[in-house]
Coordinates of N, CA and C in Angstrom, one line a residue:
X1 N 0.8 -1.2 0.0 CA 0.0 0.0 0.0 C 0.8 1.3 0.0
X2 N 2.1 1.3 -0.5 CA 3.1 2.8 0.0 C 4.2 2.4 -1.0
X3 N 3.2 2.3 -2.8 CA 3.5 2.3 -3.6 C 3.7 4.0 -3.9
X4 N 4.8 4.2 -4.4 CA 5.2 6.0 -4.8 C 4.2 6.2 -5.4
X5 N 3.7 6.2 -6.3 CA 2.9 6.9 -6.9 C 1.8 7.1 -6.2
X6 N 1.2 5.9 -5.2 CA 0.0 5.8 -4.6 C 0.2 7.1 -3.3
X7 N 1.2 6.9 -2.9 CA 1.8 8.4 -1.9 C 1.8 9.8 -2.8
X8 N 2.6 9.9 -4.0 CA 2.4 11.5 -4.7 C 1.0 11.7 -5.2
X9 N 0.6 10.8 -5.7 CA -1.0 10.8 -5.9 C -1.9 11.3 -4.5
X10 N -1.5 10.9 -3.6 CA -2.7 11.2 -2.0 C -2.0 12.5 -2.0
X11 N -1.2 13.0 -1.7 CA -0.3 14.2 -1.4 C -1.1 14.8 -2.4
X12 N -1.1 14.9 -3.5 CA -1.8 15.9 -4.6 C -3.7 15.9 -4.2
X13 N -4.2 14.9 -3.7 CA -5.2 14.8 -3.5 C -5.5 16.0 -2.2
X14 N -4.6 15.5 -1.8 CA -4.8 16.2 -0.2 C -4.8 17.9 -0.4
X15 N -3.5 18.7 -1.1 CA -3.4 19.6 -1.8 C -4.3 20.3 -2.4
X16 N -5.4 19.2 -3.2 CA -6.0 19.9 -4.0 C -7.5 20.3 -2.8
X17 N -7.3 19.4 -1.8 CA -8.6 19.4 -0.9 C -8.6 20.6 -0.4
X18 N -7.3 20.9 0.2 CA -6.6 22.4 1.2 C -6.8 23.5 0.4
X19 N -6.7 23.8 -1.2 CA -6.9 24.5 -1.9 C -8.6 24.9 -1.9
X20 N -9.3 23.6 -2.3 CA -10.7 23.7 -2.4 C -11.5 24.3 -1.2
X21 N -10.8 23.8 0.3 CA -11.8 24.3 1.3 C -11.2 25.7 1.6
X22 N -9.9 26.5 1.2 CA -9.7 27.9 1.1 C -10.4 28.5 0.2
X23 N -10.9 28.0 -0.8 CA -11.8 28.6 -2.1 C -12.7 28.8 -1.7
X24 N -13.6 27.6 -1.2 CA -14.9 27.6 -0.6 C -15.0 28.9 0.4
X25 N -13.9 28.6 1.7 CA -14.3 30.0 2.9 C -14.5 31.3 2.0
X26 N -13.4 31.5 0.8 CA -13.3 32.7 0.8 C -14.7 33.3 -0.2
X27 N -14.8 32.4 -1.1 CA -15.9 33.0 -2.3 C -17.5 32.2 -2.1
X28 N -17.6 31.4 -1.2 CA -19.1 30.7 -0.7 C -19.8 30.6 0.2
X29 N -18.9 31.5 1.4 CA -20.0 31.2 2.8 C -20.8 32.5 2.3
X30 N -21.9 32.6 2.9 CA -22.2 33.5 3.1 C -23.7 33.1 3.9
X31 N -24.1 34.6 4.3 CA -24.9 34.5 5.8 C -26.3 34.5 5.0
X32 N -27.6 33.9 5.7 CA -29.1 34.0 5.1 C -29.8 34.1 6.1
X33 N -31.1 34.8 5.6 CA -31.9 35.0 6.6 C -32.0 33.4 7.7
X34 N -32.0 32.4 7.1 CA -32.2 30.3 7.6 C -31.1 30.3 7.6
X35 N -29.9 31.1 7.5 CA -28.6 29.9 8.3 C -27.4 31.0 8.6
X36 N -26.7 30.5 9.5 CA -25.5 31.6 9.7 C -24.8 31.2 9.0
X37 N -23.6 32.6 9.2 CA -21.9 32.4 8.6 C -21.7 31.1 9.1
X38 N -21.8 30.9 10.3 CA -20.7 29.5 10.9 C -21.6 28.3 10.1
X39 N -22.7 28.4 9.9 CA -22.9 27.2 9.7 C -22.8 27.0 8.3
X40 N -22.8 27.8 7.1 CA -22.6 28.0 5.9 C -21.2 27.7 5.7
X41 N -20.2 28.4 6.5 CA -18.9 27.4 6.9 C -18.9 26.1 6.9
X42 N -19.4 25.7 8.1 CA -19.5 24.6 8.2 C -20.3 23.4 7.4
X43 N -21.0 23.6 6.6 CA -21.7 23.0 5.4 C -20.4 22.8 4.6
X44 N -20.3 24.2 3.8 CA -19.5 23.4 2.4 C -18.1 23.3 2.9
X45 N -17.5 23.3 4.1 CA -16.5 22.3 4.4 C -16.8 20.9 4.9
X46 N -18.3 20.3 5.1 CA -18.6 19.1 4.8 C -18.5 19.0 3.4
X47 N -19.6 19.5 2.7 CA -19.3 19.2 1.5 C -18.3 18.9 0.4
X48 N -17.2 19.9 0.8 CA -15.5 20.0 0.1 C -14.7 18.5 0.5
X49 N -15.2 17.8 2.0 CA -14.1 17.2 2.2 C -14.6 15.8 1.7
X50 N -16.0 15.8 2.0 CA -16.9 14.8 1.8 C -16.1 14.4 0.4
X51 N -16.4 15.0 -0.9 CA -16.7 15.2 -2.1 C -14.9 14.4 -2.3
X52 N -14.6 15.4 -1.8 CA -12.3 14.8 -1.8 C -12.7 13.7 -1.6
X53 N -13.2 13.1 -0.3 CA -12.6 11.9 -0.2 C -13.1 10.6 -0.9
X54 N -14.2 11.3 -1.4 CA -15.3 10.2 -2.3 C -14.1 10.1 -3.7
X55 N -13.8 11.1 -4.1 CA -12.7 10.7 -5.6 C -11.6 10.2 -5.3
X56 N -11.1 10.7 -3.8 CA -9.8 10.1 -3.7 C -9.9 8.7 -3.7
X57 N -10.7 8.1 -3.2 CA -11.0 7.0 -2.7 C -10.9 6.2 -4.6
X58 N -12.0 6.6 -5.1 CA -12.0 6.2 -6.8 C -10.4 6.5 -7.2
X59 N -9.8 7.2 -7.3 CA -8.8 7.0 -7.8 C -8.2 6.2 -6.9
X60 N -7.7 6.1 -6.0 CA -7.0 5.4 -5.2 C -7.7 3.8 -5.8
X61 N -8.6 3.6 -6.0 CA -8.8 1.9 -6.1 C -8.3 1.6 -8.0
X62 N -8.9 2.9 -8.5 CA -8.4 2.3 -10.1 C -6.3 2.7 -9.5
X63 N -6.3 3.2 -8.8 CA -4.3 2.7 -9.3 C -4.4 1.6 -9.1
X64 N -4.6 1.1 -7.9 CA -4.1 0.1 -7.1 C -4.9 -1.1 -8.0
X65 N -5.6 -0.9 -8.7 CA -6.2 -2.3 -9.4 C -5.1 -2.6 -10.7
X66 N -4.7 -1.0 -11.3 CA -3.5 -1.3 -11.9 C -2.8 -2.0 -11.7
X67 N -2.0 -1.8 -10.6 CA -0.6 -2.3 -9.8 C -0.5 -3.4 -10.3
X68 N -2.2 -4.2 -9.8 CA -2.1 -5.9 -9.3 C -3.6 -6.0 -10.5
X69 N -3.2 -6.2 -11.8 CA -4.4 -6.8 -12.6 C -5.0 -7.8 -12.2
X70 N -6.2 -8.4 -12.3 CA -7.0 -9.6 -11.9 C -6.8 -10.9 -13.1
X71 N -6.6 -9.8 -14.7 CA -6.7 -10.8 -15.6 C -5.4 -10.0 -16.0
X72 N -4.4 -11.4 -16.5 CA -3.2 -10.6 -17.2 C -3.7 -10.6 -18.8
X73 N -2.7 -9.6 -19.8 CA -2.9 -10.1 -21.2 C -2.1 -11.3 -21.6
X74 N -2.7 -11.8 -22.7 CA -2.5 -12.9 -23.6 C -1.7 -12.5 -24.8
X75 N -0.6 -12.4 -25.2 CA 0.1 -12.0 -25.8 C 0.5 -13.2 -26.5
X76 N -0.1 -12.9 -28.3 CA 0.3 -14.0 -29.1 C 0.9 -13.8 -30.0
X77 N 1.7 -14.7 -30.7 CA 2.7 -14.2 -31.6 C 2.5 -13.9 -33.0
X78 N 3.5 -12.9 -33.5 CA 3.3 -11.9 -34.5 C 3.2 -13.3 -35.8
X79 N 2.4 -13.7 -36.6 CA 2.5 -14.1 -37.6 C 3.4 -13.6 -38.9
X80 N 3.9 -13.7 -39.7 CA 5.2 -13.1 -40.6 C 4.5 -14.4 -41.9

């Protein structure tokens, strides 16, 4: 499981998550008559981390299925 790529791949994941929930605070909370600042915070930083870890997770399973195929190819020979 601490295949390199599988490590720079989460690192980038993670990155992009820390990016996403600075984006969110700065350009999407906002206050409504039904909900405060804190909780408009606190929504779409559910939503931001939720969302990350739902694809990391998809990507994370298609590498790793890479790594270790279930069926190998069948490589036949070049006819001439």
């Amino acid at each position: 499981f601490f295949a390199p790529g599988l490590i720079t791949g989460s690192l980038c994941w993670l990155a992009l998550a820390c990016v996403a929930t600075f984006v969110q605070n700065m350009l999407f909370v906002k206050e409504t008559p039904k909900i405060t600042l804190a909780e408009s915070r606190q929504l779409g930083q559910i939503v931001v981390w939720m969302s990350m870890t739902c694809m990391w997770l998809f990507w994370a399973f298609v590498y790793m299925h890479q790594l270790v195929p279930l069926i190998y190819p069948v490589h036949t020979p070049v006819l001439e």
